[in-house]
mmCIF file of C-alpha atoms in Angstrom:
data_model
loop_
_atom_site.group_PDB
_atom_site.id
_atom_site.type_symbol
_atom_site.label_atom_id
_atom_site.label_comp_id
_atom_site.label_asym_id
_atom_site.label_seq_id
_atom_site.Cartn_x
_atom_site.Cartn_y
_atom_site.Cartn_z
ATOM 1 C CA PRO A 25 -57.320 -88.819 47.981
ATOM 2 C CA ALA A 26 -53.572 -88.072 46.797
ATOM 3 C CA PRO A 27 -52.326 -85.105 48.886
ATOM 4 C CA ALA A 28 -52.245 -81.645 46.807
ATOM 5 C CA PRO A 29 -48.897 -80.987 44.769
ATOM 6 C CA ALA A 30 -46.581 -78.742 46.851
ATOM 7 C CA PRO A 31 -46.481 -74.607 45.120
ATOM 8 C CA THR A 32 -44.520 -74.045 42.801
ATOM 9 C CA PRO A 33 -41.552 -71.932 44.136
ATOM 10 C CA LEU A 34 -41.365 -68.645 42.324
ATOM 11 C CA PRO A 35 -37.933 -67.729 40.464
ATOM 12 C CA ALA A 36 -35.678 -65.710 42.703
ATOM 13 C CA GLY A 37 -36.666 -62.051 42.444
ATOM 14 C CA THR A 38 -39.456 -62.136 41.711
ATOM 15 C CA PRO A 39 -42.530 -59.371 43.044
ATOM 16 C CA ALA A 40 -44.913 -61.400 43.863
ATOM 17 C CA ALA A 41 -46.170 -59.665 47.610
ATOM 18 C CA SER A 42 -49.940 -58.799 47.320
ATOM 19 C CA ASN A 43 -50.744 -55.086 46.914
ATOM 20 C CA THR A 44 -54.584 -55.474 48.201
ATOM 21 C CA MET A 45 -54.121 -57.322 51.280
ATOM 22 C CA PRO A 46 -53.748 -54.954 54.462
ATOM 23 C CA ARG A 47 -50.463 -54.266 56.121
ATOM 24 C CA CYS A 48 -49.438 -54.763 59.391
ATOM 25 C CA LYS A 49 -48.557 -50.878 60.859
ATOM 26 C CA TYR A 50 -46.238 -52.446 63.652
ATOM 27 C CA GLY A 51 -43.577 -54.006 60.575
ATOM 28 C CA LEU A 52 -41.305 -55.748 62.242
ATOM 29 C CA ALA A 53 -41.761 -54.253 65.574
ATOM 30 C CA CYS A 54 -45.248 -56.096 65.705
ATOM 31 C CA ARG A 55 -44.851 -58.760 68.575
ATOM 32 C CA ILE A 56 -46.886 -61.761 66.688
ATOM 33 C CA ILE A 57 -45.235 -61.996 63.418
ATOM 34 C CA THR A 58 -44.793 -65.716 63.097
ATOM 35 C CA ALA A 59 -47.515 -68.150 64.530
ATOM 36 C CA GLU A 60 -45.428 -69.282 66.878
ATOM 37 C CA GLU A 61 -45.054 -65.606 68.250
ATOM 38 C CA GLU A 62 -49.066 -65.798 68.161
ATOM 39 C CA MET A 63 -48.889 -69.160 70.000
ATOM 40 C CA SER A 64 -51.768 -69.731 66.488
ATOM 41 C CA THR A 65 -49.912 -72.952 65.425
ATOM 42 C CA LYS A 66 -53.136 -75.159 65.693
ATOM 43 C CA LEU A 67 -55.161 -72.723 64.248
ATOM 44 C CA PRO A 68 -55.950 -72.512 60.265
ATOM 45 C CA LYS A 69 -53.467 -70.470 58.196
ATOM 46 C CA GLU A 70 -56.246 -68.195 57.130
ATOM 47 C CA GLN A 71 -56.852 -67.084 60.925
ATOM 48 C CA GLN A 72 -53.058 -66.358 61.799
ATOM 49 C CA HIS A 73 -51.861 -62.763 61.927
ATOM 50 C CA TRP A 74 -48.967 -63.521 59.501
ATOM 51 C CA TYR A 75 -51.402 -64.808 56.988
ATOM 52 C CA LYS A 76 -54.202 -62.064 57.580
ATOM 53 C CA PHE A 77 -51.904 -58.862 58.144
ATOM 54 C CA GLN A 78 -48.570 -58.158 55.784
ATOM 55 C CA HIS A 79 -45.056 -57.725 56.943
ATOM 56 C CA PRO A 80 -41.904 -56.474 56.033
ATOM 57 C CA CYS A 81 -39.395 -60.144 55.223
ATOM 58 C CA TYR A 82 -36.355 -59.950 57.206
ATOM 59 C CA TRP A 83 -33.423 -61.699 58.590
ATOM 60 C CA VAL A 84 -32.777 -62.672 62.307
ATOM 61 C CA CYS A 85 -29.536 -61.621 63.937
ATOM 62 C CA LYS A 86 -29.201 -64.564 66.192
ATOM 63 C CA GLU A 87 -26.061 -63.809 67.892
ATOM 64 C CA GLY A 88 -26.942 -60.166 68.239
ATOM 65 C CA HIS A 89 -25.564 -56.726 67.769
ATOM 66 C CA PRO A 90 -24.795 -53.751 69.582
ATOM 67 C CA GLU A 91 -26.088 -51.456 67.118
ATOM 68 C CA LEU A 92 -28.947 -53.564 65.785
ATOM 69 C CA GLY A 93 -29.912 -55.564 69.078
ATOM 70 C CA PRO A 94 -29.676 -58.468 71.520
ATOM 71 C CA PRO A 95 -29.860 -62.273 70.128
ATOM 72 C CA GLY A 96 -32.893 -62.841 68.004
ATOM 73 C CA THR A 97 -33.432 -59.200 66.758
ATOM 74 C CA LYS A 98 -35.443 -59.064 63.404
ATOM 75 C CA CYS A 99 -33.607 -56.985 61.193
ATOM 76 C CA PRO A 100 -34.856 -55.710 57.545
ATOM 77 C CA LEU A 101 -33.643 -56.650 54.035
ATOM 78 C CA HIS A 102 -32.749 -53.507 52.650
ATOM 79 C CA MET A 103 -30.521 -50.266 54.130
ATOM 80 C CA ARG A 104 -33.338 -48.122 53.115
ATOM 81 C CA PHE A 105 -36.025 -49.360 55.333
ATOM 82 C CA GLY A 106 -36.014 -48.590 58.986
ATOM 83 C CA MET A 107 -35.317 -50.996 61.486
ATOM 84 C CA HIS A 108 -39.234 -51.637 61.755
ATOM 85 C CA GLY A 109 -39.082 -51.995 58.090
ATOM 86 C CA VAL A 110 -41.488 -49.844 57.037
ATOM 87 C CA LEU A 111 -40.103 -46.684 55.450
ATOM 88 C CA ASP A 112 -39.806 -43.218 57.530
ATOM 89 C CA ARG A 113 -40.493 -45.147 60.443
ATOM 90 C CA GLY A 114 -38.537 -46.334 63.457
ATOM 91 C CA SER A 115 -34.785 -45.806 63.865
ATOM 92 C CA PRO A 116 -32.871 -46.067 60.796
ATOM 93 C CA CYS A 117 -30.681 -48.971 59.817
ATOM 94 C CA PRO A 118 -26.673 -48.068 61.061
ATOM 95 C CA GLU A 119 -24.039 -48.592 58.178
ATOM 96 C CA SER A 120 -22.370 -51.436 59.745
ATOM 97 C CA MET A 121 -25.805 -53.667 59.024
ATOM 98 C CA ALA A 122 -25.198 -53.484 55.283
ATOM 99 C CA SER A 123 -22.453 -56.507 55.765
ATOM 100 C CA LEU A 124 -24.910 -58.658 57.569
ATOM 101 C CA ILE A 125 -27.627 -58.394 55.756
ATOM 102 C CA MET A 126 -29.308 -62.421 54.962
ATOM 103 C CA PRO A 127 -30.873 -62.597 51.974
ATOM 104 C CA CYS A 128 -34.749 -64.501 51.970
ATOM 105 C CA THR A 129 -33.986 -68.007 50.292
ATOM 106 C CA ASN A 130 -37.760 -68.667 51.151
ATOM 107 C CA MET A 131 -39.559 -69.037 47.777
ATOM 108 C CA ASP A 132 -42.901 -70.413 49.092
ATOM 109 C CA PRO A 133 -45.867 -68.288 47.370
ATOM 110 C CA ASP A 134 -47.569 -68.009 50.449
ATOM 111 C CA HIS A 135 -44.144 -66.462 52.369
ATOM 112 C CA ARG A 136 -44.013 -64.125 49.389
ATOM 113 C CA ARG A 137 -47.363 -63.135 49.339
ATOM 114 C CA CYS A 138 -47.533 -62.301 53.002
ATOM 115 C CA PHE A 139 -44.059 -60.816 53.277
ATOM 116 C CA ARG A 140 -42.780 -57.786 51.637
ATOM 117 C CA HIS A 141 -39.161 -57.875 49.911
ATOM 118 C CA PRO A 142 -36.839 -55.201 48.667
ATOM 119 C CA GLU A 143 -38.015 -56.361 45.187
ATOM 120 C CA ASP A 144 -41.897 -56.150 45.680
ATOM 121 C CA ASP A 145 -40.887 -52.048 46.455
ATOM 122 C CA VAL A 146 -38.787 -51.134 43.945
ATOM 123 C CA GLU A 147 -36.614 -48.042 44.430
ATOM 124 C CA VAL A 148 -37.688 -45.489 42.940
ATOM 125 C CA VAL A 149 -34.629 -43.064 41.809
ATOM 126 C CA GLU A 150 -35.554 -39.528 41.059
ATOM 127 C CA VAL A 151 -33.977 -37.899 37.819
ATOM 128 C CA VAL A 152 -32.755 -34.897 38.895
ATOM 129 C CA ASP A 153 -31.968 -31.494 36.459
ATOM 130 C CA GLU A 154 -29.134 -30.501 37.579
ATOM 131 C CA SER A 155 -28.207 -27.681 34.462
ATOM 132 C CA VAL A 156 -28.828 -24.352 34.725
ATOM 133 C CA ASP A 157 -31.721 -22.528 34.831
ATOM 134 C CA ASP A 158 -33.228 -19.233 34.244
ATOM 135 C CA LEU A 159 -33.001 -18.049 37.929
ATOM 136 C CA ASP A 160 -28.927 -19.030 37.674
ATOM 137 C CA LEU A 161 -28.694 -17.386 34.517
ATOM 138 C CA ALA A 162 -30.080 -14.304 36.291
ATOM 139 C CA VAL A 163 -27.356 -14.496 38.968
ATOM 140 C CA ILE A 164 -25.179 -10.555 38.880
ATOM 141 C CA LYS A 165 -21.818 -12.229 39.282
ATOM 142 C CA ASP A 166 -20.073 -8.743 38.454
ATOM 143 C CA GLU A 167 -22.021 -5.683 40.480
ATOM 144 C CA PRO A 168 -21.332 -2.412 40.132
ATOM 145 C CA THR A 169 -20.477 -0.431 42.739
ATOM 146 C CA TRP A 170 -22.785 2.495 43.810
ATOM 147 C CA SER A 171 -22.644 5.441 46.546
ATOM 148 C CA ALA A 172 -25.066 7.825 47.394
ATOM 149 C CA PRO A 173 -25.434 11.130 45.613
ATOM 150 C CA ASP A 174 -24.387 14.473 47.937
ATOM 151 C CA VAL A 175 -27.839 16.229 47.872
ATOM 152 C CA GLY A 176 -26.990 18.465 50.912
ATOM 153 C CA GLU A 177 -29.018 19.438 53.459
ATOM 154 C CA VAL A 178 -33.160 18.960 52.426
ATOM 155 C CA GLY A 179 -35.928 20.799 54.240
ATOM 156 C CA GLU A 180 -39.319 18.642 54.110
ATOM 157 C CA ASP A 181 -41.007 20.452 52.082
ATOM 158 C CA ALA A 182 -38.236 19.657 49.555
ATOM 159 C CA ALA A 183 -38.528 16.180 50.048
ATOM 160 C CA MET A 184 -42.410 15.752 49.570
ATOM 161 C CA GLU A 185 -41.313 17.622 46.341
ATOM 162 C CA ALA A 186 -38.746 14.984 45.490
ATOM 163 C CA LYS A 187 -40.563 12.001 46.655
ATOM 164 C CA GLY A 188 -42.881 13.255 43.996
ATOM 165 C CA GLU A 189 -40.166 13.508 41.069
ATOM 166 C CA ALA A 190 -39.074 9.882 41.783
ATOM 167 C CA ALA A 191 -42.530 8.283 41.220
ATOM 168 C CA GLU A 192 -42.569 9.676 38.466
ATOM 169 C CA ALA A 193 -39.254 9.562 37.192
ATOM 170 C CA ALA A 194 -39.869 5.237 38.338
ATOM 171 C CA SER A 195 -43.085 5.067 36.178
ATOM 172 C CA ASN A 196 -40.829 6.386 33.130
ATOM 173 C CA GLY A 197 -38.206 4.045 33.973
ATOM 174 C CA ASP A 198 -35.500 6.429 34.372
ATOM 175 C CA TRP A 199 -34.239 4.648 37.549
ATOM 176 C CA ALA A 200 -31.259 6.591 37.687
ATOM 177 C CA ALA A 201 -33.596 9.997 37.969
ATOM 178 C CA ALA A 202 -35.581 8.041 40.467
ATOM 179 C CA ILE A 203 -32.589 6.811 42.495
ATOM 180 C CA THR A 204 -31.202 10.453 42.809
ATOM 181 C CA ALA A 205 -34.687 11.703 43.628
ATOM 182 C CA TYR A 206 -35.175 9.480 46.154
ATOM 183 C CA SER A 207 -31.844 10.070 47.700
ATOM 184 C CA LYS A 208 -32.912 13.655 47.965
ATOM 185 C CA ALA A 209 -36.134 12.507 49.909
ATOM 186 C CA LEU A 210 -34.321 10.818 52.226
ATOM 187 C CA ALA A 211 -32.019 13.044 53.213
ATOM 188 C CA GLY A 212 -35.087 15.423 54.405
ATOM 189 C CA VAL A 213 -37.534 12.749 55.217
ATOM 190 C CA PRO A 214 -36.447 9.028 55.641
ATOM 191 C CA SER A 215 -38.838 6.577 56.422
ATOM 192 C CA ALA A 216 -38.768 2.935 55.408
ATOM 193 C CA LEU A 217 -41.236 3.174 52.444
ATOM 194 C CA THR A 218 -38.963 5.765 50.460
ATOM 195 C CA PHE A 219 -35.664 3.182 51.288
ATOM 196 C CA ALA A 220 -37.359 0.233 50.070
ATOM 197 C CA LYS A 221 -38.792 2.227 46.959
ATOM 198 C CA ARG A 222 -34.889 3.401 46.304
ATOM 199 C CA ALA A 223 -33.809 -0.039 46.924
ATOM 200 C CA GLU A 224 -35.937 -1.198 44.026
ATOM 201 C CA ALA A 225 -34.750 1.527 41.734
ATOM 202 C CA LEU A 226 -31.575 0.456 42.803
ATOM 203 C CA LEU A 227 -31.938 -3.321 41.930
ATOM 204 C CA LYS A 228 -33.456 -2.528 38.448
ATOM 205 C CA LEU A 229 -29.717 -1.314 37.468
ATOM 206 C CA GLY A 230 -28.197 -4.264 38.946
ATOM 207 C CA PHE A 231 -26.815 -2.501 41.998
ATOM 208 C CA VAL A 232 -27.472 -5.576 44.645
ATOM 209 C CA SER A 233 -25.578 -4.795 47.731
ATOM 210 C CA ALA A 234 -27.020 -1.327 47.804
ATOM 211 C CA ALA A 235 -30.396 -2.227 47.368
ATOM 212 C CA LEU A 236 -29.463 -4.934 50.222
ATOM 213 C CA ALA A 237 -28.551 -2.019 52.299
ATOM 214 C CA ASP A 238 -31.340 -0.133 51.998
ATOM 215 C CA CYS A 239 -33.758 -2.843 52.918
ATOM 216 C CA LYS A 240 -32.059 -3.297 55.838
ATOM 217 C CA ALA A 241 -32.316 0.228 56.903
ATOM 218 C CA ALA A 242 -36.285 0.426 55.514
ATOM 219 C CA LEU A 243 -36.878 -2.753 58.427
ATOM 220 C CA GLU A 244 -34.601 -0.619 61.167
ATOM 221 C CA LYS A 245 -37.193 1.916 60.229
ATOM 222 C CA ASN A 246 -40.154 -0.175 60.256
ATOM 223 C CA PRO A 247 -39.805 -3.905 60.951
ATOM 224 C CA ASP A 248 -42.977 -4.498 60.254
ATOM 225 C CA SER A 249 -42.772 -3.029 56.399
ATOM 226 C CA ALA A 250 -43.558 -5.770 53.851
ATOM 227 C CA LYS A 251 -42.085 -4.099 50.939
ATOM 228 C CA PRO A 252 -38.467 -4.489 52.282
ATOM 229 C CA TYR A 253 -38.642 -7.882 52.577
ATOM 230 C CA LYS A 254 -39.828 -8.125 49.103
ATOM 231 C CA VAL A 255 -37.253 -6.596 46.980
ATOM 232 C CA ALA A 256 -34.390 -8.216 49.746
ATOM 233 C CA ALA A 257 -36.010 -11.334 48.440
ATOM 234 C CA LYS A 258 -35.678 -9.823 44.922
ATOM 235 C CA ALA A 259 -31.882 -8.577 45.508
ATOM 236 C CA LEU A 260 -30.928 -12.113 47.035
ATOM 237 C CA THR A 261 -32.112 -13.902 44.543
ATOM 238 C CA LYS A 262 -29.889 -11.767 41.999
ATOM 239 C CA LYS A 263 -27.069 -12.966 44.529
ATOM 240 C CA GLY A 264 -27.819 -16.269 43.891
ATOM 241 C CA GLU A 265 -28.805 -16.894 47.604
ATOM 242 C CA TRP A 266 -31.740 -18.743 47.212
ATOM 243 C CA ALA A 267 -32.628 -19.674 50.623
ATOM 244 C CA ALA A 268 -31.969 -16.757 51.822
ATOM 245 C CA ALA A 269 -34.447 -15.430 49.380
ATOM 246 C CA TYR A 270 -37.220 -17.459 50.225
ATOM 247 C CA GLU A 271 -37.002 -16.408 53.869
ATOM 248 C CA LYS A 272 -37.303 -13.012 52.954
ATOM 249 C CA VAL A 273 -40.490 -13.519 50.965
ATOM 250 C CA CYS A 274 -42.076 -15.189 52.959
ATOM 251 C CA VAL A 275 -41.703 -12.943 55.742
ATOM 252 C CA GLY A 276 -43.059 -10.607 53.396
ATOM 253 C CA MET A 277 -45.689 -12.794 52.324
ATOM 254 C CA LYS A 278 -46.946 -13.159 56.098
ATOM 255 C CA ILE A 279 -47.283 -9.326 56.290
ATOM 256 C CA ASP A 280 -48.795 -8.284 53.217
ATOM 257 C CA TRP A 281 -50.094 -11.028 49.920
ATOM 258 C CA ASP A 282 -49.450 -9.591 46.716
ATOM 259 C CA GLU A 283 -49.573 -11.199 43.216
ATOM 260 C CA ASP A 284 -46.404 -10.827 42.002
ATOM 261 C CA ALA A 285 -44.674 -11.846 45.555
ATOM 262 C CA ALA A 286 -46.629 -15.078 45.249
ATOM 263 C CA GLU A 287 -45.299 -15.713 41.891
ATOM 264 C CA LEU A 288 -41.049 -15.471 43.419
ATOM 265 C CA GLN A 289 -42.123 -17.405 46.534
ATOM 266 C CA LYS A 290 -43.591 -20.115 44.155
ATOM 267 C CA VAL A 291 -40.248 -20.031 42.341
ATOM 268 C CA LEU A 292 -38.035 -19.910 45.197
ATOM 269 C CA LYS A 293 -39.449 -22.622 46.785
ATOM 270 C CA ALA A 294 -38.892 -24.896 43.969
ATOM 271 C CA LYS A 295 -35.329 -23.343 43.507
ATOM 272 C CA CYS A 296 -34.429 -24.778 46.769
ATOM 273 C CA ASP A 297 -36.235 -28.004 46.411
ATOM 274 C CA LYS A 298 -34.338 -28.821 43.640
ATOM 275 C CA MET A 299 -30.948 -27.601 45.095
ATOM 276 C CA LYS A 300 -31.493 -29.670 48.281
ATOM 277 C CA LYS A 301 -32.159 -32.674 46.160
ATOM 278 C CA ILE A 302 -28.891 -31.621 44.079
ATOM 279 C CA GLU A 303 -27.261 -31.457 47.043
ATOM 280 C CA GLU A 304 -28.154 -34.870 48.439
ATOM 281 C CA LEU A 305 -27.515 -36.176 45.037
ATOM 282 C CA GLN A 306 -23.528 -35.181 45.084
ATOM 283 C CA ALA A 307 -23.397 -36.428 48.601
ATOM 284 C CA LYS A 308 -24.346 -39.818 47.682
ATOM 285 C CA ARG A 309 -21.781 -39.623 44.520
ATOM 286 C CA ALA A 310 -18.725 -38.545 47.070
ATOM 287 C CA ALA A 311 -19.796 -41.443 49.370
ATOM 288 C CA ALA A 312 -19.845 -43.691 46.584
ATOM 289 C CA GLU A 313 -16.735 -42.639 45.383
ATOM 290 C CA ALA A 314 -15.170 -42.799 48.467
ATOM 291 C CA PRO A 315 -14.337 -46.444 49.203
ATOM 292 C CA ALA A 316 -12.656 -46.684 45.431
ATOM 293 C CA ASP A 317 -10.551 -43.928 46.070
ATOM 294 C CA ALA A 318 -9.862 -45.560 49.307
ATOM 295 C CA THR A 319 -8.885 -48.879 47.242
ATOM 296 C CA ALA A 320 -7.101 -47.266 44.627
ATOM 297 C CA GLU A 321 -4.727 -45.520 47.309
#
């Protein structure tokens, strides 16, 4: 009988790797990635490791390279893969490899099925929203100054009475009166909780730095108090210091969980993640523009 016709090669750039066959966990670090290495050339291909387990496709650095390895080193076809050809595994590809990569020209269907190529795993470019959000708009830029009122000498009984007055004023939303009463209470009986409550009232009127100072004083009195951490997180949010705010609220939540702080923690985590992505995106843009600027010069 006449031999079967040779398989028709796929057009260049066509994704063809099988998404159902098992992948070799070693990637390019596999020692039997070819039939010759496995010494299985006389076996049917169905029994050969390369055909049973999928590997990343590669090019061979025949002469060797100080950053890539000795002669014969297998290297991935794309810089986004590590040297093992598997995302997030093995050492990253050195920048010098970018100009050395030799693209694969083997269009045999068996090869395309069993070896993954860059076009088989399209790089997903995440769209990052860089627009101003509600947290950005809430940042206080022109912060008013505040000085503690002179309340003179305050006895313990007067301090306790002032704490009651402060609590009542705060419940009525009269933050200025609450601040004055808390200041009187602190002059008589300074405590971590009272400092934290005055900080909360100060923050309501936009005195962010003064609120942070009271939170610091509260933690000096009692480092195990949760409220100063939570109020400090809100104050730092008003300053636009998202990472520091997130750190504070996390500490406060470890000491004492509450629903409002949990919501703030969630919002700040999302903001920190967003800012990290924006920074990475800006760094990529700067790196891409640098060669163009150098060429222009």
